[in-house]
Structure formats: structure tokens, C-alpha cells
Amino acid sequence: MVKCRVCGGTLDEFVDFGRQPLSDAFLEPGRVDDEFFFRLAVGMCASCTMVQLVEEVPRERMFREDYPYVSSGSAVMRDHFESTARHFLDTELAGSDPFIVEIGSNDGVMLRAIQKAGVRHLGVEPSGRVAEQARAQGVQVRHDFFEESSAAQMRQEHGPADMVYAANTLCHIPYTDSIFQGVDALLTPGGVFVFEDPYLGEIIDRTAFDQIYDEHFYFFTARSVQAMAQRFGFRLVDVQRLSVHGGEVRYTLARAGMRTPTAAVAELVAEEAVKGLADLATFERFALAVERVREDLMTLLRRLHAEGSTVVAYGATAKSATVTNFCGIDSDLVSFVCDTTPAKQGRLTPGAHLPVRPAEDFAAPFPDYALLFAWNHAAEIMAKEEAFHGAGGRWILYTPDVHVV
Ligand code: DWN
Ligand code: SAH
Ligand code: ZN
């Protein structure tokens, strides 16, 4: 019986993607035989309603020296984090000599604006190369995993923090007890813990099954975050929906009794009850919708292949590991994936072994069809690649269903 990583309750499994590789382990062409695989399946806790993976991948396998994802690769994300930093500077960090700690600061996409404002900050980032990229821009980074012990040291070295922030990172960390103990050790009495992650409500609405991969351990709702916060002496005091990465929610937590929750919290919790975001039946319907997408996508790709159309993929996302390996997409159906990330180029995608090529190869010449793995950046990419569409090229999307535009 698999137990909930937050509360120890029993997990009800509702979808199984089978054997999957590490989503961000892009392979050197000569080294394809020592890949790590695990069983990717998701369940909901019958007690606290937290939706989570049933199998945990050791963190050191994922967040290594050569972790390839760089947050600054999207202009929309750069803007998002710059305005996030400005918002924090105007609110939580407006007092005297404020201090912010960011968990999973990556290449410093958010903290560099904090640094430019001359505000005390510390990023905590276990992946060496991106941590170094942040430092090269003047951002203070502790090359480490955030957890209880590292947080206690940070408190000793730097004093209390007015806020702890994590974007697209808290959902990556199974060990919530250690995280909350660390946050508790670091925060001032009136401080806040703010984190933003893909929202389960959006994943269900969009049948965005590719948000499910090794690194995404939790799929939050306001209700499950509320229960988790309460367990560790915190309260959910605000929620804000964000449009980035296919739909996220930013959660604000404060110590019990320190802040009055906004109306938005109760509204979102009520909306979730109506949508059935704690009902197993909702997730069983999701699992059926996922099957449908797989069938439709493979039918389309096989037809295009039979017709002699050229198909390449756009964006070697972590998400796409689930799509390629669950659906069975190989390099006969999709000849390569183009991507702007130097660390991914010249490598093969995990499991499916599609070659990754530089973004410039997309236009040399344009394919007939482009499978948009980075669908969460659709507006940015489609605007950038207008010439592709203008030349008759068509985008293939698979969320919420398979369609061509
Ligand atoms: O949660 C996570 C998010 C924040 O980032 C991590 N676990 C891992 C990663 O997930 P992902 O790889 O699915 O994220 P993205 O942002 O959807 O990845 C986009 C990919 O597409 C990157 O490799 C960069 C690339 N790209 C591109 O080639 N041209 C992106 C844009 C915007 C472009 O124009
Ligand atoms: N905040 C960035 C990066 C998200 S990717 C953004 O929103 O774009 C997730 C990041 O979390 C990776 O850089 C990974 O190395 C980091 N990470 C994973 N576990 C962590 C932990 N325990 N403490 C701090 N960072 C962690
Ligand atoms: Zn639970």
C-alpha cells in the first residue's frame, strides 16, 4: 500500500504511464544503454486529497550538476519573473533591510531583479550549472538542496527572512515535512511562504497529462495546500491564478493567526468542490481522456508519416518525455526536436531517443508539421515562427485534445 508523502494516508492510484525515464536526462548519442527508468503513476490521498506520484525518484538523479533546464529561455517567463520581483519589492519586501530566500532559483531569472534593487537575497539551488549562471550575474546562491538542515544554517548565517519563495519547485519536492520545518526556521514571525506551481484544475481541464513526469511529484489544489499548510502550523491566506506554464496558482502561506485569509481562498476551494477536484471519479475520467489523446495523436502521426509529410517537434521539454514514451513516438514519426537550450542540443531525448537540434534547424527547411511540445509557450513561439505558418506549415497540439492549427 502506497502512503501519502504529506500525511501518511492511503493513496488511490488513478493513472499509470508505465516505465518512464528521467525527463531531463538528455543523452549523449553514444550512451543510450544506461538510462534510469521508474514507474510513473499518480494517485490521490484518501485523507488529505493531495494528488502525487506513487514512486519517488532520488533527488540527486534529477537535480545534478548538468541539469539542463534554464528558466530564462522564454521571454514571457523572463517578464513574468521580473514583474513578480517588482511586486515583492513593493509588498513583502518594502520594510527596512528586507531579506528573501528563493528555493530553486535556477539561473537567477527572478532574483537578478531583486539583486539589482540592492535587496538582500539568497537563492538555494542544487543544480550546479544553473546556480553558476545565476552567480555570474551577481545573484547570491547557496549550491544546495533546501531542507531543514540547510535552512537552519541559512538562518544562522543570514538571520530571518521576510519571505521564502519557490516557483515551479515546491511541487518537485516530496519531503514536505523537512521543507516546512526549514521554512519555519527561516521566516520572521510575520513572514510569508509563497509558491507557484501548475494547478491541478488546469491539468484536468486541459488533459495536460504531460505535466506528469519524474520532477513533478505533487499536483496542488487550494484544498490540498490548505490541508498541508495546516499540518505544519501554517495557513493558506491567499491564492492567485497565473497564466504561465499552462495555468498555475500562486499560494501565500502565513503562520497560523498572523493574517486573515482573502476571499479568493474560500472562492477557489468552493470552485474546486464543484469541479470535483477531490473526487476519484474526476481523475478516472481524466485517465480515459489521456488514452483518447494518445490514440488520436498516434493515428495522426502515423497518417502523416504514411502520406510522406515531414514532422518535427518544437521544444525539448521535460513534459515531452511523458508524451513520447507513453504514446510511443519514435524518430520515424518525428524526425527531430528543435530547442534553443545549448545543453540539450546534439543529445537524444530520454527514452524515445529523438535527436535534439538547434532552433535554427527548424527553418532549414521548414517541415510540413510541427508538434508543439512547448505548448505552454504557444503564443510566444507561434509569434516567433510566423514565417512557418505563413509558408503553409501547421502546428500539431495535443491539449486539451489533438488538433492542427
Ligand atoms: O517545472 C519545470 C519547468 C519550470 O521547467 C521543470 N521541472 C522543468 C521544466 O519543464 P519543461 O522542460 O517542460 O519547461 P518548458 O518551459 O515548457 O520548456 C520549454 C523548452 O522549449 C525549453 O527547452 C526551451 C525551449 N524553447 C525553445 O526552444 N524556443 C522555449 C521557447 C519559449 C522557444 O521559443
Ligand atoms: N524557479 C525556476 C526553476 C524551476 S525548475 C522557474 O520557475 O523557472 C526546478 C528547480 O528546482 C531546479 O532548478 C532544481 O534544481 C531545483 N530544486 C529541486 N529540488 C530542490 C530543493 N530541495 N531545494 C532547492 N531547489 C531545488
Ligand atoms: Zn495525505
Short mmCIF file of C-alpha atoms and ligand atoms in Angstrom, two decimals:
data_model
loop_
_atom_site.label_atom_id
_atom_site.label_comp_id
_atom_site.label_asym_id
_atom_site.label_seq_id
_atom_site.Cartn_x
_atom_site.Cartn_y
_atom_site.Cartn_z
CA MET A 1 0.00 0.00 0.00
CA VAL A 2 1.49 3.34 -1.06
CA LYS A 3 1.28 6.10 1.55
CA CYS A 4 0.74 9.83 1.13
CA ARG A 5 4.05 11.74 1.40
CA VAL A 6 2.30 14.58 3.25
CA CYS A 7 0.06 12.89 5.80
CA GLY A 8 0.65 9.14 5.64
CA GLY A 9 -2.88 8.44 4.35
CA THR A 10 -3.64 5.85 1.70
CA LEU A 11 -3.17 6.69 -2.00
CA ASP A 12 -5.78 5.73 -4.57
CA GLU A 13 -3.93 5.34 -7.86
CA PHE A 14 -5.81 6.58 -10.94
CA VAL A 15 -3.39 6.75 -13.86
CA ASP A 16 -0.29 4.76 -14.83
CA PHE A 17 2.13 5.84 -17.59
CA GLY A 18 4.31 2.78 -17.15
CA ARG A 19 8.10 2.73 -17.32
CA GLN A 20 9.43 6.24 -17.85
CA PRO A 21 12.93 7.75 -17.99
CA LEU A 22 14.24 10.86 -16.20
CA SER A 23 12.58 13.69 -18.11
CA ASP A 24 15.61 16.00 -18.13
CA ALA A 25 18.30 13.36 -18.79
CA PHE A 26 19.25 14.18 -22.39
CA LEU A 27 21.66 11.53 -23.62
CA GLU A 28 24.92 11.71 -25.49
CA PRO A 29 24.37 9.74 -28.72
CA GLY A 30 26.91 7.03 -27.78
CA ARG A 31 25.48 6.44 -24.29
CA VAL A 32 21.94 5.21 -24.58
CA ASP A 33 22.17 1.93 -22.68
CA ASP A 34 22.43 3.11 -19.06
CA GLU A 35 19.17 5.01 -18.71
CA PHE A 36 17.31 5.09 -15.41
CA PHE A 37 13.62 4.14 -15.51
CA PHE A 38 10.85 4.22 -12.92
CA ARG A 39 7.11 3.64 -12.84
CA LEU A 40 5.24 6.89 -13.44
CA ALA A 41 1.79 6.68 -11.83
CA VAL A 42 -0.38 9.11 -9.92
CA GLY A 43 -2.78 8.76 -7.01
CA MET A 44 -4.84 10.88 -4.65
CA CYS A 45 -4.60 10.69 -0.87
CA ALA A 46 -7.89 9.49 0.59
CA SER A 47 -7.26 11.62 3.71
CA CYS A 48 -5.75 14.99 2.70
CA THR A 49 -6.67 14.87 -1.06
CA MET A 50 -3.09 15.60 -2.18
CA VAL A 51 -2.50 14.26 -5.69
CA GLN A 52 1.02 12.85 -6.04
CA LEU A 53 3.31 10.36 -7.76
CA VAL A 54 3.28 6.86 -6.31
CA GLU A 55 7.01 6.34 -6.91
CA GLU A 56 9.73 8.80 -5.89
CA VAL A 57 12.92 9.28 -7.92
CA PRO A 58 16.02 10.03 -5.77
CA ARG A 59 16.60 13.78 -5.95
CA GLU A 60 20.30 13.51 -6.85
CA ARG A 61 19.39 11.69 -10.07
CA MET A 62 17.28 14.62 -11.24
CA PHE A 63 18.93 17.77 -9.90
CA ARG A 64 22.55 17.29 -10.84
CA GLU A 65 25.49 19.31 -11.98
CA ASP A 66 24.27 19.14 -15.59
CA TYR A 67 20.52 19.73 -15.03
CA PRO A 68 19.73 21.29 -18.41
CA TYR A 69 16.63 23.44 -17.84
CA VAL A 70 17.31 27.17 -17.82
CA SER A 71 14.43 29.36 -16.71
CA SER A 72 15.42 32.35 -18.84
CA GLY A 73 14.79 30.51 -22.12
CA SER A 74 11.38 32.12 -22.59
CA ALA A 75 10.78 35.86 -22.95
CA VAL A 76 7.35 35.50 -21.36
CA MET A 77 8.88 33.78 -18.32
CA ARG A 78 11.60 36.46 -18.04
CA ASP A 79 8.85 39.12 -17.97
CA HIS A 80 6.78 37.10 -15.52
CA PHE A 81 9.62 36.81 -13.01
CA GLU A 82 10.68 40.42 -13.41
CA SER A 83 7.17 41.64 -12.60
CA THR A 84 6.98 39.10 -9.77
CA ALA A 85 10.17 40.57 -8.29
CA ARG A 86 8.79 44.10 -8.63
CA HIS A 87 5.59 43.04 -6.91
CA PHE A 88 7.51 41.52 -3.99
CA LEU A 89 9.71 44.63 -3.69
CA ASP A 90 6.54 46.74 -3.43
CA THR A 91 4.84 44.49 -0.87
CA GLU A 92 6.53 41.88 1.34
CA LEU A 93 9.99 43.38 0.80
CA ALA A 94 9.02 47.04 1.35
CA GLY A 95 10.18 47.19 5.00
CA SER A 96 13.63 48.06 6.30
CA ASP A 97 16.53 45.81 5.23
CA PRO A 98 14.31 43.03 3.84
CA PHE A 99 15.62 39.52 3.08
CA ILE A 100 14.21 36.94 0.65
CA VAL A 101 15.18 33.29 0.18
CA GLU A 102 14.28 31.56 -3.08
CA ILE A 103 14.06 27.76 -3.27
CA GLY A 104 15.03 26.58 -6.77
CA SER A 105 16.43 29.87 -8.05
CA ASN A 106 17.79 28.18 -11.19
CA ASP A 107 19.67 30.70 -13.37
CA GLY A 108 18.56 33.68 -11.25
CA VAL A 109 15.69 34.68 -13.52
CA MET A 110 13.73 36.16 -10.56
CA LEU A 111 16.49 37.07 -8.10
CA ARG A 112 18.52 39.18 -10.51
CA ALA A 113 15.83 41.88 -10.33
CA ILE A 114 15.96 41.67 -6.52
CA GLN A 115 19.74 41.94 -6.66
CA LYS A 116 19.55 44.96 -8.98
CA ALA A 117 17.27 46.65 -6.42
CA GLY A 118 20.01 46.13 -3.82
CA VAL A 119 17.85 43.90 -1.63
CA ARG A 120 19.33 41.07 0.46
CA HIS A 121 18.55 37.70 -1.07
CA LEU A 122 19.72 34.11 -1.22
CA GLY A 123 18.90 31.54 -3.87
CA VAL A 124 19.10 27.85 -2.95
CA GLU A 125 19.82 25.69 -5.95
CA PRO A 126 21.22 22.12 -6.07
CA SER A 127 21.82 22.07 -9.83
CA GLY A 128 25.37 23.29 -10.24
CA ARG A 129 25.46 24.74 -13.72
CA VAL A 130 22.35 26.90 -13.43
CA ALA A 131 23.44 28.02 -9.95
CA GLU A 132 26.72 29.18 -11.51
CA GLN A 133 24.83 31.07 -14.23
CA ALA A 134 22.93 32.98 -11.53
CA ARG A 135 26.16 33.79 -9.66
CA ALA A 136 27.71 35.10 -12.86
CA GLN A 137 25.01 37.77 -12.80
CA GLY A 138 25.73 38.82 -9.24
CA VAL A 139 22.99 36.76 -7.58
CA GLN A 140 23.83 35.18 -4.19
CA VAL A 141 23.34 31.41 -4.40
CA ARG A 142 23.79 28.55 -1.96
CA HIS A 143 24.55 25.43 -4.02
CA ASP A 144 22.43 23.04 -2.01
CA PHE A 145 19.07 21.39 -1.56
CA PHE A 146 16.66 23.41 0.57
CA GLU A 147 15.62 21.28 3.55
CA GLU A 148 15.51 21.55 7.33
CA SER A 149 19.26 21.31 7.91
CA SER A 150 20.35 23.75 5.18
CA ALA A 151 17.61 26.20 6.23
CA ALA A 152 18.82 26.14 9.85
CA GLN A 153 22.32 27.04 8.64
CA MET A 154 20.97 29.85 6.48
CA ARG A 155 19.09 31.26 9.45
CA GLN A 156 22.33 31.25 11.46
CA GLU A 157 24.36 32.87 8.71
CA HIS A 158 21.86 35.42 7.41
CA GLY A 159 19.17 35.92 10.05
CA PRO A 160 15.41 35.63 9.49
CA ALA A 161 13.75 36.03 6.08
CA ASP A 162 10.70 38.16 5.36
CA MET A 163 9.67 35.73 2.69
CA VAL A 164 10.55 32.36 1.23
CA TYR A 165 9.59 31.96 -2.43
CA ALA A 166 9.55 28.96 -4.75
CA ALA A 167 8.40 28.89 -8.39
CA ASN A 168 7.86 25.54 -10.07
CA THR A 169 9.91 23.93 -7.33
CA LEU A 170 7.78 23.05 -4.30
CA CYS A 171 5.83 20.56 -6.42
CA HIS A 172 9.22 18.91 -7.17
CA ILE A 173 9.97 18.15 -3.51
CA PRO A 174 8.39 15.09 -1.86
CA TYR A 175 9.85 15.78 1.62
CA THR A 176 7.33 18.40 2.74
CA ASP A 177 7.97 17.94 6.48
CA SER A 178 11.62 18.90 6.10
CA ILE A 179 10.69 21.83 3.82
CA PHE A 180 8.14 23.26 6.23
CA GLN A 181 10.49 22.84 9.20
CA GLY A 182 13.09 24.73 7.18
CA VAL A 183 10.66 27.49 6.25
CA ASP A 184 9.58 27.72 9.89
CA ALA A 185 13.20 28.07 10.99
CA LEU A 186 13.86 30.83 8.47
CA LEU A 187 10.80 33.05 8.45
CA THR A 188 10.21 36.08 10.68
CA PRO A 189 7.04 35.72 12.79
CA GLY A 190 5.04 37.73 10.24
CA GLY A 191 6.83 36.35 7.18
CA VAL A 192 5.22 34.53 4.25
CA PHE A 193 5.93 31.40 2.25
CA VAL A 194 4.88 31.99 -1.37
CA PHE A 195 4.98 29.32 -4.04
CA GLU A 196 3.53 28.88 -7.52
CA ASP A 197 3.08 25.61 -9.36
CA PRO A 198 0.99 24.04 -12.13
CA TYR A 199 -2.62 23.90 -10.96
CA LEU A 200 -4.36 20.53 -10.88
CA GLY A 201 -7.62 22.16 -12.00
CA GLU A 202 -5.92 23.29 -15.23
CA ILE A 203 -4.21 19.95 -15.78
CA ILE A 204 -7.61 18.26 -15.61
CA ASP A 205 -9.34 20.88 -17.81
CA ARG A 206 -6.62 20.68 -20.46
CA THR A 207 -5.95 16.94 -20.20
CA ALA A 208 -2.37 18.15 -19.73
CA PHE A 209 -1.02 14.73 -18.83
CA ASP A 210 2.48 15.79 -19.84
CA GLN A 211 2.68 17.89 -16.66
CA ILE A 212 3.13 14.48 -15.06
CA TYR A 213 6.80 13.37 -15.03
CA ASP A 214 9.52 12.48 -12.51
CA GLU A 215 10.19 16.04 -11.33
CA HIS A 216 6.54 16.95 -10.76
CA PHE A 217 5.80 15.00 -7.60
CA TYR A 218 2.75 16.97 -6.35
CA PHE A 219 -0.25 18.41 -8.18
CA PHE A 220 -1.69 21.05 -5.90
CA THR A 221 -5.18 22.38 -5.31
CA ALA A 222 -6.17 25.12 -2.86
CA ARG A 223 -7.79 22.42 -0.77
CA SER A 224 -4.77 20.11 -0.61
CA VAL A 225 -2.40 23.03 0.03
CA GLN A 226 -4.69 24.24 2.80
CA ALA A 227 -4.56 20.83 4.47
CA MET A 228 -0.78 20.62 4.05
CA ALA A 229 -0.24 24.14 5.45
CA GLN A 230 -2.41 23.40 8.45
CA ARG A 231 -0.48 20.24 9.22
CA PHE A 232 2.73 22.27 9.57
CA GLY A 233 1.32 25.22 11.56
CA PHE A 234 0.70 27.48 8.58
CA ARG A 235 -2.47 28.81 6.92
CA LEU A 236 -3.28 29.40 3.27
CA VAL A 237 -4.01 33.14 3.24
CA ASP A 238 -4.13 33.97 -0.47
CA VAL A 239 -4.32 32.37 -3.90
CA GLN A 240 -3.79 33.95 -7.28
CA ARG A 241 -4.21 32.30 -10.65
CA LEU A 242 -1.35 32.72 -13.12
CA SER A 243 -1.43 32.08 -16.86
CA VAL A 244 2.18 30.88 -17.22
CA HIS A 245 3.17 27.23 -17.84
CA GLY A 246 -0.34 26.25 -18.87
CA GLY A 247 -2.10 27.65 -15.80
CA GLU A 248 -0.73 27.89 -12.28
CA VAL A 249 -1.73 29.09 -8.85
CA ARG A 250 0.43 31.22 -6.56
CA TYR A 251 -0.22 30.25 -2.94
CA THR A 252 0.63 32.52 0.01
CA LEU A 253 1.07 30.88 3.41
CA ALA A 254 1.50 32.62 6.77
CA ARG A 255 1.85 31.31 10.28
CA ALA A 256 -1.44 30.46 11.98
CA GLY A 257 -3.12 33.57 13.37
CA MET A 258 -0.87 36.08 11.60
CA ARG A 259 -3.01 37.01 8.57
CA THR A 260 -6.67 36.87 7.61
CA PRO A 261 -7.27 34.74 4.51
CA THR A 262 -8.56 36.66 1.48
CA ALA A 263 -11.94 35.87 -0.07
CA ALA A 264 -10.09 34.34 -3.02
CA VAL A 265 -9.10 31.33 -0.90
CA ALA A 266 -12.65 30.34 0.02
CA GLU A 267 -13.78 31.04 -3.56
CA LEU A 268 -11.18 28.73 -5.09
CA VAL A 269 -11.82 25.98 -2.52
CA ALA A 270 -15.56 26.21 -3.31
CA GLU A 271 -14.88 26.13 -7.07
CA GLU A 272 -12.78 23.01 -6.60
CA ALA A 273 -15.60 21.27 -4.74
CA VAL A 274 -17.97 21.99 -7.66
CA LYS A 275 -15.37 20.72 -10.15
CA GLY A 276 -14.79 17.55 -8.17
CA LEU A 277 -11.06 18.09 -7.68
CA ALA A 278 -11.04 15.71 -4.73
CA ASP A 279 -13.22 13.06 -6.38
CA LEU A 280 -11.61 9.93 -7.73
CA ALA A 281 -14.26 9.82 -10.48
CA THR A 282 -12.88 13.12 -11.90
CA PHE A 283 -9.40 11.62 -12.13
CA GLU A 284 -10.68 8.39 -13.64
CA ARG A 285 -12.33 10.45 -16.39
CA PHE A 286 -9.00 12.26 -16.85
CA ALA A 287 -7.27 8.90 -17.32
CA LEU A 288 -9.76 7.99 -20.06
CA ALA A 289 -9.24 11.37 -21.76
CA VAL A 290 -5.47 10.73 -21.70
CA GLU A 291 -5.98 7.40 -23.50
CA ARG A 292 -8.01 9.21 -26.13
CA VAL A 293 -5.26 11.79 -26.72
CA ARG A 294 -2.68 9.03 -27.11
CA GLU A 295 -4.82 7.23 -29.71
CA ASP A 296 -5.64 10.38 -31.65
CA LEU A 297 -2.07 11.65 -31.64
CA MET A 298 -0.62 8.33 -32.82
CA THR A 299 -3.32 7.98 -35.51
CA LEU A 300 -2.48 11.46 -36.80
CA LEU A 301 1.31 10.98 -36.72
CA ARG A 302 1.05 7.60 -38.47
CA ARG A 303 -1.20 9.06 -41.17
CA LEU A 304 1.18 11.98 -41.77
CA HIS A 305 4.09 9.56 -41.97
CA ALA A 306 2.23 7.35 -44.47
CA GLU A 307 1.42 10.42 -46.57
CA GLY A 308 5.08 11.39 -46.67
CA SER A 309 4.66 14.64 -44.70
CA THR A 310 7.61 15.90 -42.70
CA VAL A 311 7.05 16.29 -38.95
CA VAL A 312 9.43 17.74 -36.37
CA ALA A 313 8.82 18.68 -32.75
CA TYR A 314 9.31 22.09 -31.18
CA GLY A 315 10.73 22.39 -27.63
CA ALA A 316 12.59 19.52 -25.94
CA THR A 317 10.54 19.95 -22.78
CA ALA A 318 10.67 17.76 -19.70
CA LYS A 319 6.93 17.32 -20.27
CA SER A 320 7.53 15.76 -23.69
CA ALA A 321 9.27 12.73 -22.13
CA THR A 322 5.86 11.56 -20.95
CA VAL A 323 4.28 12.19 -24.35
CA THR A 324 6.94 10.43 -26.43
CA ASN A 325 7.41 7.47 -24.11
CA PHE A 326 3.76 6.94 -23.20
CA CYS A 327 2.50 7.31 -26.78
CA GLY A 328 5.44 5.53 -28.44
CA ILE A 329 6.69 8.34 -30.67
CA ASP A 330 9.97 7.46 -32.40
CA SER A 331 12.22 9.20 -34.90
CA ASP A 332 10.32 7.65 -37.85
CA LEU A 333 7.25 9.67 -36.84
CA VAL A 334 9.03 12.81 -35.60
CA SER A 335 12.45 13.27 -37.15
CA PHE A 336 13.94 15.63 -34.53
CA VAL A 337 13.13 18.15 -31.82
CA CYS A 338 14.42 21.71 -32.12
CA ASP A 339 15.30 23.62 -28.98
CA THR A 340 17.21 26.77 -28.03
CA THR A 341 18.94 25.20 -24.98
CA PRO A 342 22.63 24.53 -25.77
CA ALA A 343 22.83 21.74 -23.13
CA LYS A 344 20.07 19.78 -24.90
CA GLN A 345 21.32 20.23 -28.48
CA GLY A 346 23.25 17.35 -30.04
CA ARG A 347 21.74 14.98 -27.48
CA LEU A 348 18.89 12.48 -27.63
CA THR A 349 15.62 12.84 -25.74
CA PRO A 350 15.25 10.44 -22.80
CA GLY A 351 13.66 7.08 -23.59
CA ALA A 352 12.38 7.89 -27.07
CA HIS A 353 15.85 8.99 -28.32
CA LEU A 354 14.69 11.71 -30.70
CA PRO A 355 17.65 13.88 -31.77
CA VAL A 356 17.65 17.43 -30.37
CA ARG A 357 18.82 20.08 -32.82
CA PRO A 358 19.33 23.84 -32.60
CA ALA A 359 16.31 26.10 -33.09
CA GLU A 360 17.76 27.33 -36.41
CA ASP A 361 17.31 23.84 -37.91
CA PHE A 362 13.55 24.37 -37.75
CA ALA A 363 13.69 26.62 -40.80
CA ALA A 364 16.22 24.57 -42.80
CA PRO A 365 13.81 23.82 -44.44
CA PHE A 366 10.51 24.22 -42.59
CA PRO A 367 8.73 20.89 -42.01
CA ASP A 368 5.12 20.35 -43.08
CA TYR A 369 4.05 19.92 -39.46
CA ALA A 370 5.47 20.90 -36.08
CA LEU A 371 4.43 19.04 -32.95
CA LEU A 372 4.41 21.72 -30.26
CA PHE A 373 5.87 20.10 -27.15
CA ALA A 374 6.31 23.56 -25.57
CA TRP A 375 2.56 24.24 -25.85
CA ASN A 376 2.70 26.31 -22.66
CA HIS A 377 4.76 28.84 -24.65
CA ALA A 378 2.45 28.65 -27.70
CA ALA A 379 1.79 32.40 -28.02
CA GLU A 380 5.49 33.27 -27.80
CA ILE A 381 6.61 30.53 -30.18
CA MET A 382 3.87 30.96 -32.77
CA ALA A 383 4.60 34.69 -32.93
CA LYS A 384 8.31 33.99 -33.35
CA GLU A 385 7.70 31.36 -36.02
CA GLU A 386 5.12 33.25 -38.05
CA ALA A 387 7.06 32.51 -41.23
CA PHE A 388 6.49 28.77 -40.70
CA HIS A 389 2.73 29.19 -40.66
CA GLY A 390 2.93 31.72 -43.49
CA ALA A 391 4.77 29.13 -45.61
CA GLY A 392 1.90 26.66 -45.08
CA GLY A 393 3.33 24.85 -42.06
CA ARG A 394 0.88 23.64 -39.43
CA TRP A 395 1.16 23.20 -35.68
CA ILE A 396 0.03 19.99 -34.01
CA LEU A 397 -1.31 20.44 -30.48
CA TYR A 398 -2.44 17.69 -28.12
CA THR A 399 -4.07 19.63 -25.33
CA PRO A 400 -6.95 19.68 -24.49
CA ASP A 401 -7.30 17.35 -27.50
CA VAL A 402 -5.38 16.60 -30.66
CA HIS A 403 -5.81 19.37 -33.24
CA VAL A 404 -3.95 21.07 -36.05
CA VAL A 405 -3.77 24.86 -36.48
O1 DWN B 1 8.74 22.56 -13.74
C1 DWN B 1 9.65 22.68 -14.54
C2 DWN B 1 9.56 23.77 -15.54
C3 DWN B 1 9.53 25.13 -14.92
O2 DWN B 1 10.62 23.72 -16.43
C4 DWN B 1 10.85 21.81 -14.54
N1 DWN B 1 10.55 20.56 -13.89
C5 DWN B 1 11.43 21.52 -15.90
C6 DWN B 1 10.99 22.47 -16.95
O3 DWN B 1 9.89 21.86 -17.62
P1 DWN B 1 9.79 21.92 -19.23
O4 DWN B 1 11.07 21.50 -19.83
O5 DWN B 1 8.57 21.19 -19.63
O6 DWN B 1 9.59 23.52 -19.38
P2 DWN B 1 9.28 24.47 -20.59
O7 DWN B 1 9.45 25.86 -20.11
O8 DWN B 1 7.98 24.17 -21.22
O9 DWN B 1 10.43 24.15 -21.64
C7 DWN B 1 10.47 24.82 -22.85
C8 DWN B 1 11.57 24.24 -23.72
O10 DWN B 1 11.43 24.76 -25.03
C9 DWN B 1 12.96 24.61 -23.23
O11 DWN B 1 13.86 23.54 -23.51
C10 DWN B 1 13.31 25.81 -24.11
C11 DWN B 1 12.57 25.50 -25.38
N2 DWN B 1 12.13 26.70 -26.12
C12 DWN B 1 12.53 26.87 -27.43
O12 DWN B 1 13.26 26.02 -27.99
N3 DWN B 1 12.13 28.00 -28.08
C13 DWN B 1 11.31 27.59 -25.49
C14 DWN B 1 10.89 28.73 -26.14
C15 DWN B 1 10.00 29.71 -25.47
C16 DWN B 1 11.33 28.95 -27.51
O13 DWN B 1 10.97 29.95 -28.14
N1 SAH B 2 12.25 28.56 -10.27
C1 SAH B 2 12.63 28.26 -11.64
C2 SAH B 2 13.16 26.82 -11.79
C3 SAH B 2 12.14 25.73 -11.82
S1 SAH B 2 12.87 24.14 -12.22
C4 SAH B 2 11.48 28.52 -12.57
O1 SAH B 2 10.35 28.67 -12.14
O2 SAH B 2 11.71 28.52 -13.78
C5 SAH B 2 13.01 23.43 -10.58
C6 SAH B 2 14.29 23.85 -9.89
O3 SAH B 2 14.24 23.40 -8.53
C7 SAH B 2 15.54 23.23 -10.50
O4 SAH B 2 16.45 24.26 -10.81
C8 SAH B 2 16.05 22.30 -9.40
O5 SAH B 2 17.45 22.17 -9.38
C9 SAH B 2 15.51 22.96 -8.14
N2 SAH B 2 15.34 22.12 -6.94
C10 SAH B 2 14.89 20.84 -6.85
N3 SAH B 2 14.88 20.44 -5.56
C11 SAH B 2 15.28 21.48 -4.79
C12 SAH B 2 15.46 21.70 -3.40
N4 SAH B 2 15.22 20.74 -2.49
N5 SAH B 2 15.91 22.90 -2.99
C13 SAH B 2 16.15 23.90 -3.88
N6 SAH B 2 15.99 23.75 -5.21
C14 SAH B 2 15.55 22.56 -5.67
ZN ZN B 3 -2.42 12.81 2.56
#
